Coordinates of C-alpha atoms in Angstrom, one line a residue:
X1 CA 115.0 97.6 108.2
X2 CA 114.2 94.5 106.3
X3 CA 116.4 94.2 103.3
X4 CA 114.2 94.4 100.7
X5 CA 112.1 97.5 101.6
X6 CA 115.4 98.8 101.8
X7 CA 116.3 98.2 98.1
X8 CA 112.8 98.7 97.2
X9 CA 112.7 102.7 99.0
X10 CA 116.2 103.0 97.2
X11 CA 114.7 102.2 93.6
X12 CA 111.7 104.3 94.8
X13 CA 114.1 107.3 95.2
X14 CA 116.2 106.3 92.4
X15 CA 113.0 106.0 90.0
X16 CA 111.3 109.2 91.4
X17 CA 114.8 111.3 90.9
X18 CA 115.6 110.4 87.5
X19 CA 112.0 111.3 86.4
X20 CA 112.1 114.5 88.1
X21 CA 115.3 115.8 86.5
X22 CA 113.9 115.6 83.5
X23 CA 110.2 116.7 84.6
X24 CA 110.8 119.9 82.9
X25 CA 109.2 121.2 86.1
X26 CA 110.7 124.4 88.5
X27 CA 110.7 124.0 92.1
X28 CA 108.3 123.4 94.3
X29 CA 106.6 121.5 91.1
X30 CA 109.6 119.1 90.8
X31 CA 109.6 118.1 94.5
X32 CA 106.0 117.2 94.5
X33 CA 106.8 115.4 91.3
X34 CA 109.8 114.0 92.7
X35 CA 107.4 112.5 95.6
X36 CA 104.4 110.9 93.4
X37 CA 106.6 109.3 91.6
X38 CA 108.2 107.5 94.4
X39 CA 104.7 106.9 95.8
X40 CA 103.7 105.2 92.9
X41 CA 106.7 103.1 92.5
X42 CA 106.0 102.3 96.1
X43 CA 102.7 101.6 95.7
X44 CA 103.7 99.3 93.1
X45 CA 105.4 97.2 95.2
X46 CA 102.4 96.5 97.1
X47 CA 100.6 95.3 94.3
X48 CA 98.8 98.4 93.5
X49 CA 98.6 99.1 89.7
X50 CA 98.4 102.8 89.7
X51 CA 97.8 106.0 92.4
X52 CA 95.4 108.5 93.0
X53 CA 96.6 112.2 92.2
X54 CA 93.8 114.9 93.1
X55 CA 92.9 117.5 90.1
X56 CA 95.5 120.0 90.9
X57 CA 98.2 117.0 90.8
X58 CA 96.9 115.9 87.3
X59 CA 97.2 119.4 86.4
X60 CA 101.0 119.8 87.5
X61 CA 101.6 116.6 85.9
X62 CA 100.0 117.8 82.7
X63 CA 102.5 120.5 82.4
X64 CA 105.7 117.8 82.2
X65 CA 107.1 116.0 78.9
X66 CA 107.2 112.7 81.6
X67 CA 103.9 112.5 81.5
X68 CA 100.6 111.9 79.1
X69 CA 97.8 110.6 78.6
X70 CA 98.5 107.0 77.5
X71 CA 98.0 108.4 73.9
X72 CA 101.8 108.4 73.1
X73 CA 104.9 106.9 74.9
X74 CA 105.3 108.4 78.2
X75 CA 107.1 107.0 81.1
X76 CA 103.8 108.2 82.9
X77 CA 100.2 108.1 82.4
X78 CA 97.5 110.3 84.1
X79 CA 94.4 109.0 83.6
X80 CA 90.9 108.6 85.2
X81 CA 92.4 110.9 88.5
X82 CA 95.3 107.7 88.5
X83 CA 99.1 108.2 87.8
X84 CA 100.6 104.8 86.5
X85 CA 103.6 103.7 85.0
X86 CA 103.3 103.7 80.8
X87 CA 103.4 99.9 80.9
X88 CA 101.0 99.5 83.3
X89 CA 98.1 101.7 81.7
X90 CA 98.6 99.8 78.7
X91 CA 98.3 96.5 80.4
X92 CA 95.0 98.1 82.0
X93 CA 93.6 99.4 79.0
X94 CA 94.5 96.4 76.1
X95 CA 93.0 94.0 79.1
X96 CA 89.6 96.0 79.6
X97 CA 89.2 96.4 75.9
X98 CA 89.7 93.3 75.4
X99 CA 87.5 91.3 78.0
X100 CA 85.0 93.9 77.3
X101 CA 84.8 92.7 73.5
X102 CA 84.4 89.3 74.7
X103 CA 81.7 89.7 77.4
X104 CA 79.8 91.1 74.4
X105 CA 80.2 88.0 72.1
X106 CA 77.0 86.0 72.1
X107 CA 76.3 82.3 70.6
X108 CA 73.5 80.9 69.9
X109 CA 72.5 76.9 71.5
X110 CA 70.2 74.9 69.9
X111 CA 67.4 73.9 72.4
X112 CA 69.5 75.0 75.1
X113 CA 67.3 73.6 78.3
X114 CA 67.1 70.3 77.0
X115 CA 71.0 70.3 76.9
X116 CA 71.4 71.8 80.3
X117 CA 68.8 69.3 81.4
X118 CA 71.6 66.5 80.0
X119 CA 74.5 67.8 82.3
X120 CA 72.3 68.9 85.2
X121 CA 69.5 66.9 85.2
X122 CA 68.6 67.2 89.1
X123 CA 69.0 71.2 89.0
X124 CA 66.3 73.3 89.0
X125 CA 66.1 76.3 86.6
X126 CA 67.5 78.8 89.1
X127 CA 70.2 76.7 90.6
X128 CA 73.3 79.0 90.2
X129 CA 75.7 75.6 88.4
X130 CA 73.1 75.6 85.8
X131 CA 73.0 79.3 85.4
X132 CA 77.0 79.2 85.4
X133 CA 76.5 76.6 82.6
X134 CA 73.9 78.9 81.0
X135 CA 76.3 81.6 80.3
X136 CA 79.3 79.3 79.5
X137 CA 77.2 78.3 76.5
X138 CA 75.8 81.1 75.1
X139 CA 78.9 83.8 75.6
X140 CA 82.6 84.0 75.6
X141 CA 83.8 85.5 78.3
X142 CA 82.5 83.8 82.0
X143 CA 83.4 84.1 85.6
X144 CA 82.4 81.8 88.2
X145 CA 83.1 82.9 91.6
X146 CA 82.6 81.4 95.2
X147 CA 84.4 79.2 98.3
X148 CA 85.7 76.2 98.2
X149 CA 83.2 73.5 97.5
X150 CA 80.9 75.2 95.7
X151 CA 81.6 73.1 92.7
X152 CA 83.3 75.7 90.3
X153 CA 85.2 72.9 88.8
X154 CA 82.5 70.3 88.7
X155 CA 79.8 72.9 87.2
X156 CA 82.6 73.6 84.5
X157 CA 83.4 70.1 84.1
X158 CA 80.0 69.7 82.6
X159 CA 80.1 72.9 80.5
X160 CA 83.1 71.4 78.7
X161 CA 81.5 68.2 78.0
X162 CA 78.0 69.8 76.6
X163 CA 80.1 72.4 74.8
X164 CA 81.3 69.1 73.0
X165 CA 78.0 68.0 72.5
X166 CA 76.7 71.2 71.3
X167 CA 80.0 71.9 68.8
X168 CA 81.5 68.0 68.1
X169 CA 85.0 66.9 69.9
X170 CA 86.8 68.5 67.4
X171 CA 86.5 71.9 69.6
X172 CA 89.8 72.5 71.2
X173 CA 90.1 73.0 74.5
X174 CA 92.6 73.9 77.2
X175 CA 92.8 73.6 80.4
X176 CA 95.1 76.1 82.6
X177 CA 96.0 77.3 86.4
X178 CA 99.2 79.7 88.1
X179 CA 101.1 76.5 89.7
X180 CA 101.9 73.2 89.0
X181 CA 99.6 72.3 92.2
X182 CA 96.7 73.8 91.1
X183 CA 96.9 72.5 87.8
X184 CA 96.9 68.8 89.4
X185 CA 93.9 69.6 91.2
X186 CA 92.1 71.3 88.2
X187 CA 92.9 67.9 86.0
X188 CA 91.3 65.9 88.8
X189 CA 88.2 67.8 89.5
X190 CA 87.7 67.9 85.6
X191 CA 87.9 64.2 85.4
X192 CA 85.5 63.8 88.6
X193 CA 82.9 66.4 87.0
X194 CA 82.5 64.5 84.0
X195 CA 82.2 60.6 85.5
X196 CA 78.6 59.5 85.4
X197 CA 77.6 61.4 82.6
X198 CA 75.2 59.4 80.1
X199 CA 77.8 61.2 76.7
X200 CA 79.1 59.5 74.1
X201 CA 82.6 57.9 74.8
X202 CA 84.2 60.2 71.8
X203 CA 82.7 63.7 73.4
X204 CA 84.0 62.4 77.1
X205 CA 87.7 61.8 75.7
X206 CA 87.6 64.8 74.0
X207 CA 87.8 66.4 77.6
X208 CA 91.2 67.5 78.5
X209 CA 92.9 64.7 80.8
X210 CA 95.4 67.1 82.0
X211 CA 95.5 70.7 83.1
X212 CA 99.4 73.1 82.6
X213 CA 100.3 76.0 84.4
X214 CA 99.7 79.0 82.7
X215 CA 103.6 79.6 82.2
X216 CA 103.2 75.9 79.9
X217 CA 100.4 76.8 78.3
X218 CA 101.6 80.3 76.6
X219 CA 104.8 79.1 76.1
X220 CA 107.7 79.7 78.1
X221 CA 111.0 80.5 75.7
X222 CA 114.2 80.0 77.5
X223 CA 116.5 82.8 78.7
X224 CA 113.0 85.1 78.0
X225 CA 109.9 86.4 80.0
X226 CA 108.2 86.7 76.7
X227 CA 105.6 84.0 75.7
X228 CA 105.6 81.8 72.5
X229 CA 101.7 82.8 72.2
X230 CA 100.7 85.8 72.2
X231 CA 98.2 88.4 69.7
X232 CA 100.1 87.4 66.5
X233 CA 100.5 83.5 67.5
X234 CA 97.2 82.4 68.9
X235 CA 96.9 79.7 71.4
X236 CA 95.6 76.4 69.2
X237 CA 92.3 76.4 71.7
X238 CA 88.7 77.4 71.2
X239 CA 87.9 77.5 74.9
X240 CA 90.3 78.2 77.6
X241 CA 89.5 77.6 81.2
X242 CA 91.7 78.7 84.1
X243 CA 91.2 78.3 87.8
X244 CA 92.8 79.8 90.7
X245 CA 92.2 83.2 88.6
X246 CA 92.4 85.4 92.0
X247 CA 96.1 84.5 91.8
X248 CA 96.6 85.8 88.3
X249 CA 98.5 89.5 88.1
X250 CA 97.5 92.2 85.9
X251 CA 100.4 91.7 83.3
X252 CA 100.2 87.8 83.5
X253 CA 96.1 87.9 82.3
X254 CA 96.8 90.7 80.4
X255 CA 99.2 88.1 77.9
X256 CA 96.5 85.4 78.4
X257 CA 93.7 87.8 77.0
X258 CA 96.5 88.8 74.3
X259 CA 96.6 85.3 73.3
X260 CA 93.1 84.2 72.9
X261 CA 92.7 83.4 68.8
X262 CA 89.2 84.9 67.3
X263 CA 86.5 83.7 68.5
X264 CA 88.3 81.7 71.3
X265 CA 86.2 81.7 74.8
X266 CA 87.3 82.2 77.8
X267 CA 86.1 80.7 81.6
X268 CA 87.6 82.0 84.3
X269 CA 87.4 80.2 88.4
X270 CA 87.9 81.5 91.5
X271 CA 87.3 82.8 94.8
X272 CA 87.4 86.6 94.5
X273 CA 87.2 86.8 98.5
X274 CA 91.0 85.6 98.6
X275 CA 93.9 87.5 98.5
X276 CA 94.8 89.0 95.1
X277 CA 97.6 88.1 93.2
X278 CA 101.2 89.0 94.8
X279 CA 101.6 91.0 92.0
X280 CA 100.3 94.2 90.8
X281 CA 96.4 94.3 90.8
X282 CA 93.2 92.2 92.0
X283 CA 91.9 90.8 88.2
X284 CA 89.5 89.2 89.3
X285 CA 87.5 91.0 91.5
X286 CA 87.8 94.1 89.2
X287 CA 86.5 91.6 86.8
X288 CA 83.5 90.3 89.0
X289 CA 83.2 93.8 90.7
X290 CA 82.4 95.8 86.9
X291 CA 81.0 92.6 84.4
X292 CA 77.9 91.0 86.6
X293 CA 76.5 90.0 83.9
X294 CA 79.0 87.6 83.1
X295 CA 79.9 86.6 86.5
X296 CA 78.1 83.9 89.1
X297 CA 79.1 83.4 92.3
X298 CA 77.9 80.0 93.7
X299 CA 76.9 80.2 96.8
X300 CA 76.3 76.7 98.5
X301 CA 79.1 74.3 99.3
X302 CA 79.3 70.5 98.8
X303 CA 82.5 69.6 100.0
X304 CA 84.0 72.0 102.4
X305 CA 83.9 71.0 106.4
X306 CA 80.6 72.2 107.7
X307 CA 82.8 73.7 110.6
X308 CA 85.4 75.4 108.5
X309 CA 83.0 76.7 106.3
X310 CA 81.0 78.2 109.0
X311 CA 84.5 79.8 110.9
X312 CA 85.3 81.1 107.2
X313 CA 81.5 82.8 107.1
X314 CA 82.4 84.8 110.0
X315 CA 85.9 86.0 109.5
X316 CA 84.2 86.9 105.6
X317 CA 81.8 88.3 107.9
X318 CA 83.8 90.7 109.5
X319 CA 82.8 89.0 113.1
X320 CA 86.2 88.6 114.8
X321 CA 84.1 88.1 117.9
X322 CA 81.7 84.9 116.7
X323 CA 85.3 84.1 115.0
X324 CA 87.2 83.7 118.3
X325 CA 84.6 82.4 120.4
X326 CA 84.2 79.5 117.4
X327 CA 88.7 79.1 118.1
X328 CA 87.5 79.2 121.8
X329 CA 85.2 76.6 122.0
X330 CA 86.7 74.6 119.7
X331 CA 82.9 73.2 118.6
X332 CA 83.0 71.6 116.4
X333 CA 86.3 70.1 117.2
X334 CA 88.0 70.5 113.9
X335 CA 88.5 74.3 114.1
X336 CA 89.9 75.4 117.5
X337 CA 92.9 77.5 119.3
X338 CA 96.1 75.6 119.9
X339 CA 97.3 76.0 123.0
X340 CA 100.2 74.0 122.8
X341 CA 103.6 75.4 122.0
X342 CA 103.0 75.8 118.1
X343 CA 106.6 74.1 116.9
X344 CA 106.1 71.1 119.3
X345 CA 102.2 70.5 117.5
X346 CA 103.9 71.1 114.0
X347 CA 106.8 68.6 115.1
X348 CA 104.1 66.0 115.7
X349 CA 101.8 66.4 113.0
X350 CA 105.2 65.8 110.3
X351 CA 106.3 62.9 111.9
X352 CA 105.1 60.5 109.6
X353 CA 105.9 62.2 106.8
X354 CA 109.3 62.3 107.9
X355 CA 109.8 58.9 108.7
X356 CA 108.5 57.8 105.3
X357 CA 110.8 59.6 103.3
X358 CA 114.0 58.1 105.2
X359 CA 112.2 54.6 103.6
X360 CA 110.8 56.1 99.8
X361 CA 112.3 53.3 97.6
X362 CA 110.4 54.0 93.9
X363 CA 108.0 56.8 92.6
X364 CA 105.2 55.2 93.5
X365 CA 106.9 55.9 97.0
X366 CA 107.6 59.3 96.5
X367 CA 104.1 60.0 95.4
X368 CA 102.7 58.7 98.5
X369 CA 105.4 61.2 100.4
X370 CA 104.4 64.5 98.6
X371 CA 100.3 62.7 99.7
X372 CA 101.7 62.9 103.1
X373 CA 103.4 66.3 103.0
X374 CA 99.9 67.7 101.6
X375 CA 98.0 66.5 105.0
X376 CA 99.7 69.3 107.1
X377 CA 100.9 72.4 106.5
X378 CA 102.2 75.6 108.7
X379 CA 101.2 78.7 107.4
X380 CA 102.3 82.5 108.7
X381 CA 101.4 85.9 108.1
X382 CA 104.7 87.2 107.9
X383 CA 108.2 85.8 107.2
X384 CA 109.9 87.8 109.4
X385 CA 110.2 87.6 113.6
X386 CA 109.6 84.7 115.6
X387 CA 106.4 83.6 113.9
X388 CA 107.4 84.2 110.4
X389 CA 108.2 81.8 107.8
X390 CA 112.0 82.0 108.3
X391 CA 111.7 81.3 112.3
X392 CA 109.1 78.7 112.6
X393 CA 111.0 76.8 109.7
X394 CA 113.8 77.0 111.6
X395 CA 112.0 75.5 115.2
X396 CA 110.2 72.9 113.5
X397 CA 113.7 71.4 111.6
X398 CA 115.1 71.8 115.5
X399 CA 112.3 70.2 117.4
X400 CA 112.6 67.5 114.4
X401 CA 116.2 66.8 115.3
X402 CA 115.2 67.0 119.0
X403 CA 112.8 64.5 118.6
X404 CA 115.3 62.0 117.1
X405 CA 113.7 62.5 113.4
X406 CA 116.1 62.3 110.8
X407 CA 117.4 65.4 109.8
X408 CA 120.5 66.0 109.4
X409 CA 122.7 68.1 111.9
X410 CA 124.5 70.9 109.6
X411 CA 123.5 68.6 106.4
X412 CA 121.5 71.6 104.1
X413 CA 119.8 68.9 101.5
X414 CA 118.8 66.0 103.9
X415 CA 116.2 63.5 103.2
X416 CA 112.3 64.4 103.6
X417 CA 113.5 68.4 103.4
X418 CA 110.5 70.0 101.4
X419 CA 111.3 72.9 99.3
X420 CA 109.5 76.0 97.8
X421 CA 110.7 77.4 94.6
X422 CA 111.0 81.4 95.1
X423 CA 111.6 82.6 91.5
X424 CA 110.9 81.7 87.9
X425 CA 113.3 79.8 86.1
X426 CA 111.7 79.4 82.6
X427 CA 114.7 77.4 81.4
X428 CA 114.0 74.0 84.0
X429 CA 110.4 75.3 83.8
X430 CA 110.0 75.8 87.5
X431 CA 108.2 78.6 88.9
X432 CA 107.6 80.6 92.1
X433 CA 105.9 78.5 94.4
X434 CA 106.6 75.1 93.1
X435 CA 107.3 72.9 96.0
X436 CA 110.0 69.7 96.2
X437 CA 110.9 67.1 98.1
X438 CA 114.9 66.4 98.9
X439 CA 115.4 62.5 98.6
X440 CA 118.5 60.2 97.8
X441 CA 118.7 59.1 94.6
X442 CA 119.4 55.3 95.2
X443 CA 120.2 54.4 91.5
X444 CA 122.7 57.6 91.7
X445 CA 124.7 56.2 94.6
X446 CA 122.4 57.8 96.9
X447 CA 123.1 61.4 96.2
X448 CA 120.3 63.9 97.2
X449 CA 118.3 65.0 94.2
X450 CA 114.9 67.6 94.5
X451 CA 111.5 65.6 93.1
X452 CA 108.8 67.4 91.8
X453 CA 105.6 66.3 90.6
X454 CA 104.6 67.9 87.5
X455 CA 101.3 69.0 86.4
X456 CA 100.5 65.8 84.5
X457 CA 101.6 64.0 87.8
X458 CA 104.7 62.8 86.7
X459 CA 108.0 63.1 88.5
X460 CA 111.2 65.0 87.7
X461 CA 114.5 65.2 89.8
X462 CA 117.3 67.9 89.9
X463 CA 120.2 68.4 91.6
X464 CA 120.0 70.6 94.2
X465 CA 122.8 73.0 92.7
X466 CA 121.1 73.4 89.1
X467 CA 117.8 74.7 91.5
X468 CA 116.6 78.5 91.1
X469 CA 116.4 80.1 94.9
X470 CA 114.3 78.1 97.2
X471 CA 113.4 77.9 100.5
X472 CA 112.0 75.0 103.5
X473 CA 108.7 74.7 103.6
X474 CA 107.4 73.1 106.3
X475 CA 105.9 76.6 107.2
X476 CA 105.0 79.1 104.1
X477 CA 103.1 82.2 104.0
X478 CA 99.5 82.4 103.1
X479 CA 100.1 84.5 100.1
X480 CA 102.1 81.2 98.9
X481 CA 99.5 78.6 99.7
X482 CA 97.1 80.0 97.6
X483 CA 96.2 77.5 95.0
X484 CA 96.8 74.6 97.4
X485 CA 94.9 72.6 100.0
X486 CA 95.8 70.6 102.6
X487 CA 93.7 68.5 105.3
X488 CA 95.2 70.7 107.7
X489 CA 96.4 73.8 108.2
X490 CA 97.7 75.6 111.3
X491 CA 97.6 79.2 111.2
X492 CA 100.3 81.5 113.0
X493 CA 99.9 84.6 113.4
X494 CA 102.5 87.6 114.5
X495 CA 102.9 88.6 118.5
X496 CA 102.1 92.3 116.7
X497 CA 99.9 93.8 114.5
X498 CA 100.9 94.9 110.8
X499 CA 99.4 96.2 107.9
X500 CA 99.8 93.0 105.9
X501 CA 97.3 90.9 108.1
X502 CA 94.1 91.4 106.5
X503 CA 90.4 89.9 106.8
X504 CA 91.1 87.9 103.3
X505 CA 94.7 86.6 104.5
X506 CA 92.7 85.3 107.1
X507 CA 89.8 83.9 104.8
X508 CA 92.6 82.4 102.8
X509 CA 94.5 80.8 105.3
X510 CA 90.9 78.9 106.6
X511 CA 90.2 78.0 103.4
X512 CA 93.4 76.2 102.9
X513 CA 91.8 73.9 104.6
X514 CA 89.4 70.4 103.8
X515 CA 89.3 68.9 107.8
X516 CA 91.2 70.7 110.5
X517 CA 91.7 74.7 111.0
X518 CA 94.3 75.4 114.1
X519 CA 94.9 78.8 115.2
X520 CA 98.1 80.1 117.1
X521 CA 97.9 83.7 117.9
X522 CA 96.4 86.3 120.2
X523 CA 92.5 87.8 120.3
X524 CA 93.5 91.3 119.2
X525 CA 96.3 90.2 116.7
X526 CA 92.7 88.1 115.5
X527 CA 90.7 91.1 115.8
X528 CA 92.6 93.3 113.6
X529 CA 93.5 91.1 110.8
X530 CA 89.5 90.9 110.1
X531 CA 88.9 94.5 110.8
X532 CA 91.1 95.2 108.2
X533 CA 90.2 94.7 104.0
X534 CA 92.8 94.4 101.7
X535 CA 92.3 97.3 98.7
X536 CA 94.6 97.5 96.0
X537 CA 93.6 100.9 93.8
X538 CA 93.1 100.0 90.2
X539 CA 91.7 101.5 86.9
X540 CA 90.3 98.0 85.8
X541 CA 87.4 97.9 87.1
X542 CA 86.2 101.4 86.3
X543 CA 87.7 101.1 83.2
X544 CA 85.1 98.1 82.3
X545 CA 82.1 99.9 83.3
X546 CA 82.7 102.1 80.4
X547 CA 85.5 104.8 82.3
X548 CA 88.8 105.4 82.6
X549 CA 89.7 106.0 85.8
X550 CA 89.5 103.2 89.2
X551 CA 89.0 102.7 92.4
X552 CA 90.0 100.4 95.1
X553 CA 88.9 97.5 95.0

């Protein structure tokens, strides 16, 4: 059994035993308390917020001191036909209440279609950027949904810069996204959304140059998980605007909401077809799912390969058959099945990038490296078995030595090795999924030190010993690459089926993607990842329309 579903049905056990000795409840009434409780802490762990319980359950529940009705400290809530743990409903709740305040707030915009006209002058009056733009001016709370490409970040670009116009560039905003990479690419589609636009030079540099990671921009106190902004310490911003919002769990938006100061606005972007967070819940597709009014998805893309685009249609689709005839025919020729030995074509594809970083002599040098690592990227379903994360990491750092590409025999930190951060250390400000690049440090005596660009692209180096846990990441799960793009991407999936491969890992994967989509996998494995939709059962979204209970979203 893998390790940590081991220690995870131990806590399960340990949880659901503990409650149920003090359930107050006579037997059989404590076992079947005993059980829902470890369902739900195992539901937990797969990101589900809270779990179903049928009327009778609810009523058994009722009848135990461990339980209530959010009303008064519990160590479980019933509510709605859900069971969730205290902390949970109260994430739940404070976030519904509170994005439903602020999809109510209205402001008014002084000749408003003559100002749209200004930052989309070649829309028409139903194109869905100038809508987006529409509501970004007139409420505080907006969600702008859709694929890559469909210019989420360009539309809101131009919403900042009239929202400068419209309120002088003394409004304060702030840009945000979950990792360091995102952030990057928010800061640069911000400063491509707002070139060519006929604004005064004073209302263009009021335009945030650079995004932060969420982490940055609440806070982060060392040797805490608790935020320096929060409901009693405002953020200093007027309008926040976060991308990559798919990736953002329940308790993380939960603090963001929390920290909104009155009258502060809020735009949140992202693809609500991708996997939800890895934590507990799917935000924003509750989000998109209960508050149409303030949501538009846009629809048409500008950037994304005609190709990919079209293979991501189907497998959103649900047409594993038009999907695997498109890997088949490989027409057009940037999406198509590899049928070459997958660790040999990923050997290949790194090669450069490998034989750069043995030459990377200043930071000008090391940019261009982490360029080159971006161009290709591995990505698996699983990490476990031969085409997990851990395996194909392991072939691809073989075939590398094979191949005569430095890398050192037995030597753990050798140059070019690209790294994945696997947990939050809020002291060095590194977080899950920040990714590094092992070089020597020439004006240390050539001593290997980890580089990482930060959000603002500049670079910072660390010994590899002072590092939280990491990981090589040459391959990386999907769940990981969300946020990220590459030219590239070569999907693997597992030799069997399992309940983790899902129609949107798949979408995600694609859409990792701006050239070149390589599959490595078999039909059925194919077949039954898109047959299969991810649902994650959450109170959210009923809890917006005006209820208190959920579905699954």
């Amino acid at each position: 059994m893998n390790e940590n579903l081991f220690n995870h049905d131990l806590l399960d056990r340990h949880l659901a035993a503990f409650l149920a000795d003090r359930s107050g409840l006579a037997e059989p009434g404590r076992g079947h308390f005993r059980t829902l409780v470890a369902d739900l802490s195992a539901a937990m762990a797969g990101g589900h917020v809270c779990l179903p319980v049928t009327a009778a359950e609810a009523a058994m529940l009722d009848g135990s001191p461990m339980a209530g009705d959010g009303s008064r400290p519990t160590p479980l809530v019933v509510a709605g036909g859900r069971l969730y743990l205290h902390r949970y409903y109260r994430y739940e709740r404070r976030l519904a209440d509170q994005l439903l305040r602020l999809a109510g707030e209205r402001h008014h915009a002084d000749a408003l279609e003559g100002l749209l006209d200004s930052g989309f002058p070649a829309a028409g009056a139903a194109d869905r950027q100038r809508q987006a733009a529409r509501l970004a001016l007139t409420r505080s709370l907006v969600l702008v949904t859709g694929g890559p490409g469909t210019g989420k970040t360009y539309t809101v670009a131009r919403v900042l810069a009239l929202l400068l116009r419209l309120h002088g560039p003394g409004l304060r905003l702030a840009l945000a996204a979950p990792t360091g990479k995102a952030a990057m690419r928010l800061s640069e589609s911000i400063a491509a959304g707002t070139s060519g636009l006929d604004f005064a030079p004073e209302l263009l540099a009021a335009v945030p140059a650079k995004a932060s990671t969420l982490h940055r921009l609440l806070g982060v106190r060392p040797d805490s998980s608790q935020f320096r902004h929060d409901a009693g310490n405002p953020l200093p911003a007027d309008v926040v605007v976060v991308d990559e919002a798919s990736m953002i769990d329940l308790a993380l938006m939960a603090r963001l909401v929390d920290a909104l100061g009155p009258g502060g606005r809020l735009i949140l972007l992202g693809d609500r077809d991708q996997l939800a967070s890895v934590e507990s819940g799917a935000v924003l597709a509750d989000c998109c799912q209960a508050l149409t009014d303030n949501t538009v998805e846009l629809d048409r893309s500008f950037r994304f390969d005609e190709g990919i685009g079209m293979f991501a249609t189907l497998v959103n689709g649900r047409d594993a058959d038009g999907a695997w005839d498109m890997l088949e025919a490989a027409r057009p020729g940037n999406v198509s099945l590899l049928q070459d030995d997958f660790p040999v074509y990923a050997v290949a594809r790194y090669r450069e990038y490998m034989e750069a970083a043995v030459r990377v002599e200043s930071d000008e040098g090391i940019r261009e490296l982490f360029t080159l690592l971006g161009r290709f990227r591995v990505l698996c379903a699983v990490r476990q078995g031969a085409q997990g994360t851990m395996a194909v990491n392991a072939a691809i750092e073989h075939g590398l030595r094979q191949a005569g590409i430095a890398v050192g025999s037995g030597e753990a930190w050798y140059p070019g090795r690209p790294v994945m951060v696997t947990s939050n250390d809020y002291n060095l400000e590194l977080f899950n999924g920040d990714v590094g690049i092992c070089l020597p440090d020439r004006s240390a005596g050539g001593r290997g030190m980890v580089w990482f660009e930060r959000p603002d692209g500049s670079l910072r180096s660390l010994l590899p010993g002072r590092l939280p846990q990491c990981e090589t990441v040459y391959a990386m799960t999907v769940h990981k690459s969300q946020g990220s793009e590459f030219d590239e991407v070569l999907v693997v999936l597992p030799e069997h089926d399992s309940q983790v491969l899902s129609r949107e890992l798949v979408y995600t994967a694609v859409t990792r993607a701006r050239k070149a989509v390589r599959v490595a996998g078999r039909r059925e494995i194919m077949a039954a990842a898109i047959g299969r939709t991810l649902s994650r059962n959450s109170g959210l979204s009923a809890m917006l329309a005006g209820g208190t209970g959920g579905g699954a979203v």
